[in-house]
């Protein structure tokens, strides 16, 4: 069963949905996890975009869900390796949705989008858009564009980036993602426009190496098109 339908099925079951990614009763084997989890949740309460804390907490809930073979609920029972993976993904999904309730949180939305990208195209783009709008620095946009490129969606990356990139204010790495997305989409003119937008960045010396890298990428793309 695909991840999104499985999540919907699970969330319709009130007796089990609350246990996905939730802390299980304390045992001697899990006391360390419990203390670590409390510390990580405290860190994420202060900064919901703490990537290291999120990944560490996600690993705890992922492992717990994958090992939950003694649960009577067949939706969370461990049946085989694929079931273990689905249970782990669902736990991280639930964690991400929980943390995304913080209006300052953008990183959890990126991680939920990563899990939903194969099953929920519109939901993925909606989450990435929300993450981008929550982050004034542009780091969320960098991660969102990289994710879309990674899964072979450069056109969607261009649409998201073009509508949200502010070259004067955002981190310049957005230019790399947009130029490469344009190259991958076979749009060298768009790549040139995004490269030119770097002129608006206030510290030109800081981006000299990045500009040289992107000029080279655009030139290679143009040569490839001319050679076909």
mmCIF file of C-alpha atoms in Angstrom:
data_model
loop_
_atom_site.group_PDB
_atom_site.id
_atom_site.type_symbol
_atom_site.label_atom_id
_atom_site.label_comp_id
_atom_site.label_asym_id
_atom_site.label_seq_id
_atom_site.Cartn_x
_atom_site.Cartn_y
_atom_site.Cartn_z
ATOM 1 C CA UNK A 1 0.000 0.000 0.000
ATOM 2 C CA UNK A 2 1.314 3.450 -0.907
ATOM 3 C CA UNK A 3 2.357 5.696 1.946
ATOM 4 C CA UNK A 4 -0.341 8.372 1.596
ATOM 5 C CA UNK A 5 -3.368 6.015 1.441
ATOM 6 C CA UNK A 6 -1.895 4.061 4.336
ATOM 7 C CA UNK A 7 -1.510 7.223 6.381
ATOM 8 C CA UNK A 8 -5.117 8.199 5.680
ATOM 9 C CA UNK A 9 -6.292 4.733 6.673
ATOM 10 C CA UNK A 10 -4.268 4.880 9.857
ATOM 11 C CA UNK A 11 -5.497 8.334 10.812
ATOM 12 C CA UNK A 12 -9.116 7.167 10.497
ATOM 13 C CA UNK A 13 -8.438 4.677 13.305
ATOM 14 C CA UNK A 14 -8.467 6.650 16.565
ATOM 15 C CA UNK A 15 -7.090 3.769 18.614
ATOM 16 C CA UNK A 16 -3.906 3.544 16.573
ATOM 17 C CA UNK A 17 -3.258 6.925 14.996
ATOM 18 C CA UNK A 18 -2.229 8.450 18.283
ATOM 19 C CA UNK A 19 0.493 5.821 18.697
ATOM 20 C CA UNK A 20 2.314 6.534 15.438
ATOM 21 C CA UNK A 21 5.589 8.133 16.401
ATOM 22 C CA UNK A 22 4.390 8.507 19.975
ATOM 23 C CA UNK A 23 6.479 7.511 22.938
ATOM 24 C CA UNK A 24 5.694 3.993 24.141
ATOM 25 C CA UNK A 25 5.554 3.034 27.830
ATOM 26 C CA UNK A 26 8.977 3.320 29.378
ATOM 27 C CA UNK A 27 11.039 0.128 29.571
ATOM 28 C CA UNK A 28 14.589 -0.457 30.705
ATOM 29 C CA UNK A 29 15.680 -0.840 27.087
ATOM 30 C CA UNK A 30 14.178 2.539 26.109
ATOM 31 C CA UNK A 31 15.001 4.789 29.060
ATOM 32 C CA UNK A 32 17.876 6.313 27.118
ATOM 33 C CA UNK A 33 15.597 6.996 24.166
ATOM 34 C CA UNK A 34 13.001 8.576 26.451
ATOM 35 C CA UNK A 35 15.462 11.020 27.958
ATOM 36 C CA UNK A 36 16.984 11.761 24.564
ATOM 37 C CA UNK A 37 13.549 12.252 23.019
ATOM 38 C CA UNK A 38 12.518 14.710 25.724
ATOM 39 C CA UNK A 39 15.692 16.706 25.170
ATOM 40 C CA UNK A 40 15.219 16.730 21.394
ATOM 41 C CA UNK A 41 11.587 17.790 21.684
ATOM 42 C CA UNK A 42 12.653 20.633 23.951
ATOM 43 C CA UNK A 43 15.203 21.749 21.369
ATOM 44 C CA UNK A 44 12.625 21.583 18.597
ATOM 45 C CA UNK A 45 10.164 23.545 20.686
ATOM 46 C CA UNK A 46 12.718 26.346 20.811
ATOM 47 C CA UNK A 47 13.728 25.956 17.171
ATOM 48 C CA UNK A 48 11.442 23.767 15.030
ATOM 49 C CA UNK A 49 13.934 24.078 12.156
ATOM 50 C CA UNK A 50 16.839 22.497 14.012
ATOM 51 C CA UNK A 51 17.792 19.954 11.367
ATOM 52 C CA UNK A 52 20.092 17.880 13.566
ATOM 53 C CA UNK A 53 17.510 17.622 16.337
ATOM 54 C CA UNK A 54 14.766 16.690 13.892
ATOM 55 C CA UNK A 55 16.866 13.981 12.272
ATOM 56 C CA UNK A 56 17.853 12.549 15.645
ATOM 57 C CA UNK A 57 14.248 12.480 16.862
ATOM 58 C CA UNK A 58 13.071 11.054 13.551
ATOM 59 C CA UNK A 59 15.568 8.231 13.955
ATOM 60 C CA UNK A 60 14.148 7.390 17.378
ATOM 61 C CA UNK A 61 10.522 7.291 16.220
ATOM 62 C CA UNK A 62 11.515 5.501 13.006
ATOM 63 C CA UNK A 63 13.311 2.755 14.896
ATOM 64 C CA UNK A 64 10.526 2.445 17.433
ATOM 65 C CA UNK A 65 7.855 2.096 14.748
ATOM 66 C CA UNK A 66 9.884 -0.409 12.738
ATOM 67 C CA UNK A 67 10.437 -2.571 15.802
ATOM 68 C CA UNK A 68 6.819 -2.481 16.991
ATOM 69 C CA UNK A 69 6.150 -6.124 16.137
ATOM 70 C CA UNK A 70 4.214 -6.793 19.326
ATOM 71 C CA UNK A 71 1.410 -4.329 18.612
ATOM 72 C CA UNK A 72 -1.996 -5.947 18.170
ATOM 73 C CA UNK A 73 -3.025 -3.376 15.587
ATOM 74 C CA UNK A 74 -2.396 -4.947 12.157
ATOM 75 C CA UNK A 75 -1.739 -1.524 10.665
ATOM 76 C CA UNK A 76 1.360 -1.067 12.802
ATOM 77 C CA UNK A 77 2.435 -4.683 13.149
ATOM 78 C CA UNK A 78 5.791 -5.560 11.627
ATOM 79 C CA UNK A 79 5.154 -8.119 8.885
ATOM 80 C CA UNK A 80 8.170 -7.833 6.617
ATOM 81 C CA UNK A 81 10.865 -5.383 5.621
ATOM 82 C CA UNK A 82 8.529 -3.287 3.453
ATOM 83 C CA UNK A 83 6.050 -3.065 6.323
ATOM 84 C CA UNK A 84 8.832 -1.989 8.661
ATOM 85 C CA UNK A 85 9.831 0.746 6.230
ATOM 86 C CA UNK A 86 6.245 1.963 5.832
ATOM 87 C CA UNK A 87 5.715 2.021 9.592
ATOM 88 C CA UNK A 88 8.933 3.989 10.030
ATOM 89 C CA UNK A 89 7.957 6.473 7.308
ATOM 90 C CA UNK A 90 4.536 6.934 8.862
ATOM 91 C CA UNK A 91 6.110 7.687 12.220
ATOM 92 C CA UNK A 92 8.354 10.360 10.721
ATOM 93 C CA UNK A 93 5.391 11.739 8.755
ATOM 94 C CA UNK A 94 3.363 12.056 11.959
ATOM 95 C CA UNK A 95 6.297 13.726 13.700
ATOM 96 C CA UNK A 96 6.733 16.187 10.853
ATOM 97 C CA UNK A 97 3.045 17.073 10.799
ATOM 98 C CA UNK A 98 3.102 17.576 14.563
ATOM 99 C CA UNK A 99 6.069 19.942 14.446
ATOM 100 C CA UNK A 100 4.741 21.729 11.355
ATOM 101 C CA UNK A 101 1.914 23.022 13.514
ATOM 102 C CA UNK A 102 4.370 25.616 14.778
ATOM 103 C CA UNK A 103 3.920 28.647 12.484
ATOM 104 C CA UNK A 104 7.702 29.141 12.448
ATOM 105 C CA UNK A 105 8.396 25.581 11.291
ATOM 106 C CA UNK A 106 9.551 25.051 7.739
ATOM 107 C CA UNK A 107 12.050 22.180 7.953
ATOM 108 C CA UNK A 108 9.462 19.620 9.149
ATOM 109 C CA UNK A 109 7.334 20.538 6.133
ATOM 110 C CA UNK A 110 10.264 19.809 3.830
ATOM 111 C CA UNK A 111 10.661 16.370 5.392
ATOM 112 C CA UNK A 112 6.948 15.555 5.111
ATOM 113 C CA UNK A 113 7.060 16.716 1.507
ATOM 114 C CA UNK A 114 9.963 14.333 0.928
ATOM 115 C CA UNK A 115 7.795 11.447 2.134
ATOM 116 C CA UNK A 116 4.740 12.519 0.133
ATOM 117 C CA UNK A 117 6.412 13.373 -3.157
ATOM 118 C CA UNK A 118 5.640 10.031 -4.841
ATOM 119 C CA UNK A 119 2.025 9.768 -3.718
ATOM 120 C CA UNK A 120 0.730 13.317 -3.411
ATOM 121 C CA UNK A 121 1.978 15.758 -6.036
ATOM 122 C CA UNK A 122 -0.307 18.632 -5.070
ATOM 123 C CA UNK A 123 0.223 18.121 -1.352
ATOM 124 C CA UNK A 124 3.973 18.083 -1.839
ATOM 125 C CA UNK A 125 3.966 21.385 -3.697
ATOM 126 C CA UNK A 126 1.631 22.886 -1.109
ATOM 127 C CA UNK A 127 3.939 21.883 1.741
ATOM 128 C CA UNK A 128 7.009 23.184 -0.057
ATOM 129 C CA UNK A 129 5.266 26.461 -0.810
ATOM 130 C CA UNK A 130 4.244 26.890 2.822
ATOM 131 C CA UNK A 131 7.765 26.068 3.998
ATOM 132 C CA UNK A 132 9.205 28.633 1.601
ATOM 133 C CA UNK A 133 6.808 31.322 2.743
ATOM 134 C CA UNK A 134 7.672 30.700 6.406
ATOM 135 C CA UNK A 135 11.410 31.211 5.951
ATOM 136 C CA UNK A 136 12.638 34.747 5.225
ATOM 137 C CA UNK A 137 16.252 33.614 4.689
ATOM 138 C CA UNK A 138 15.556 31.431 1.643
ATOM 139 C CA UNK A 139 17.072 28.261 3.137
ATOM 140 C CA UNK A 140 13.719 26.507 2.887
ATOM 141 C CA UNK A 141 13.524 27.424 -0.779
ATOM 142 C CA UNK A 142 16.976 25.941 -1.384
ATOM 143 C CA UNK A 143 15.885 22.646 0.192
ATOM 144 C CA UNK A 144 12.553 22.667 -1.634
ATOM 145 C CA UNK A 145 14.155 23.229 -5.029
ATOM 146 C CA UNK A 146 16.810 20.591 -4.361
ATOM 147 C CA UNK A 147 14.105 18.076 -3.442
ATOM 148 C CA UNK A 148 12.124 18.739 -6.607
ATOM 149 C CA UNK A 149 15.227 18.425 -8.753
ATOM 150 C CA UNK A 150 16.219 15.231 -6.950
ATOM 151 C CA UNK A 151 12.933 13.545 -7.874
ATOM 152 C CA UNK A 152 13.022 14.697 -11.494
ATOM 153 C CA UNK A 153 10.647 17.679 -11.241
ATOM 154 C CA UNK A 154 12.734 20.619 -12.528
ATOM 155 C CA UNK A 155 9.743 22.371 -14.107
ATOM 156 C CA UNK A 156 7.953 22.406 -10.759
ATOM 157 C CA UNK A 157 11.158 23.683 -9.165
ATOM 158 C CA UNK A 158 11.245 26.557 -11.638
ATOM 159 C CA UNK A 159 7.631 27.413 -10.896
ATOM 160 C CA UNK A 160 8.214 27.460 -7.150
ATOM 161 C CA UNK A 161 11.488 29.346 -7.326
ATOM 162 C CA UNK A 162 10.399 31.946 -9.844
ATOM 163 C CA UNK A 163 7.451 32.887 -7.686
ATOM 164 C CA UNK A 164 9.326 33.097 -4.382
ATOM 165 C CA UNK A 165 13.000 33.964 -4.947
ATOM 166 C CA UNK A 166 14.051 37.402 -3.718
ATOM 167 C CA UNK A 167 17.646 37.772 -4.968
ATOM 168 C CA UNK A 168 18.456 40.766 -2.786
ATOM 169 C CA UNK A 169 17.372 39.094 0.456
ATOM 170 C CA UNK A 170 17.662 35.340 0.056
ATOM 171 C CA UNK A 171 20.719 33.117 0.305
ATOM 172 C CA UNK A 172 22.448 33.033 -3.115
ATOM 173 C CA UNK A 173 22.426 29.209 -3.284
ATOM 174 C CA UNK A 174 18.891 29.509 -4.640
ATOM 175 C CA UNK A 175 20.425 30.696 -7.896
ATOM 176 C CA UNK A 176 22.321 27.419 -8.232
ATOM 177 C CA UNK A 177 19.161 25.365 -7.797
ATOM 178 C CA UNK A 178 17.186 27.477 -10.250
ATOM 179 C CA UNK A 179 19.889 27.600 -12.917
ATOM 180 C CA UNK A 180 20.423 23.840 -12.713
ATOM 181 C CA UNK A 181 16.665 23.227 -12.741
ATOM 182 C CA UNK A 182 16.386 25.326 -15.895
ATOM 183 C CA UNK A 183 19.244 23.395 -17.498
ATOM 184 C CA UNK A 184 17.618 20.081 -16.564
ATOM 185 C CA UNK A 185 14.305 21.285 -17.973
ATOM 186 C CA UNK A 186 15.974 22.234 -21.273
ATOM 187 C CA UNK A 187 15.376 25.955 -20.751
ATOM 188 C CA UNK A 188 18.728 27.722 -21.255
ATOM 189 C CA UNK A 189 17.094 31.146 -21.571
ATOM 190 C CA UNK A 190 15.503 30.722 -18.150
ATOM 191 C CA UNK A 191 18.883 29.631 -16.823
ATOM 192 C CA UNK A 192 20.440 32.845 -18.149
ATOM 193 C CA UNK A 193 17.716 34.959 -16.556
ATOM 194 C CA UNK A 194 18.228 33.372 -13.150
ATOM 195 C CA UNK A 195 21.976 33.786 -13.508
ATOM 196 C CA UNK A 196 21.493 37.476 -14.331
ATOM 197 C CA UNK A 197 19.323 37.874 -11.220
ATOM 198 C CA UNK A 198 22.450 37.300 -9.136
ATOM 199 C CA UNK A 199 23.439 40.856 -10.074
ATOM 200 C CA UNK A 200 20.924 41.993 -7.438
ATOM 201 C CA UNK A 201 22.733 40.244 -4.603
ATOM 202 C CA UNK A 202 24.384 42.915 -2.432
ATOM 203 C CA UNK A 203 27.746 41.183 -1.862
ATOM 204 C CA UNK A 204 29.085 40.396 -5.324
ATOM 205 C CA UNK A 205 32.521 39.280 -4.128
ATOM 206 C CA UNK A 206 30.906 36.634 -1.944
ATOM 207 C CA UNK A 207 29.190 35.013 -4.928
ATOM 208 C CA UNK A 208 32.047 35.211 -7.435
ATOM 209 C CA UNK A 209 32.775 31.477 -7.266
ATOM 210 C CA UNK A 210 29.084 30.600 -7.493
ATOM 211 C CA UNK A 211 28.663 32.851 -10.510
ATOM 212 C CA UNK A 212 31.625 31.249 -12.303
ATOM 213 C CA UNK A 213 30.162 27.798 -11.604
ATOM 214 C CA UNK A 214 26.783 28.757 -13.030
ATOM 215 C CA UNK A 215 28.225 30.559 -16.054
ATOM 216 C CA UNK A 216 30.040 27.325 -16.873
ATOM 217 C CA UNK A 217 26.856 25.266 -16.403
ATOM 218 C CA UNK A 218 24.865 27.533 -18.718
ATOM 219 C CA UNK A 219 27.593 27.511 -21.357
ATOM 220 C CA UNK A 220 27.701 23.700 -21.290
ATOM 221 C CA UNK A 221 23.940 23.530 -21.650
ATOM 222 C CA UNK A 222 24.005 25.849 -24.657
ATOM 223 C CA UNK A 223 26.777 23.831 -26.300
ATOM 224 C CA UNK A 224 24.802 20.647 -25.741
ATOM 225 C CA UNK A 225 21.731 22.139 -27.415
ATOM 226 C CA UNK A 226 23.774 23.461 -30.349
ATOM 227 C CA UNK A 227 25.383 20.058 -30.805
ATOM 228 C CA UNK A 228 22.100 18.202 -31.122
#
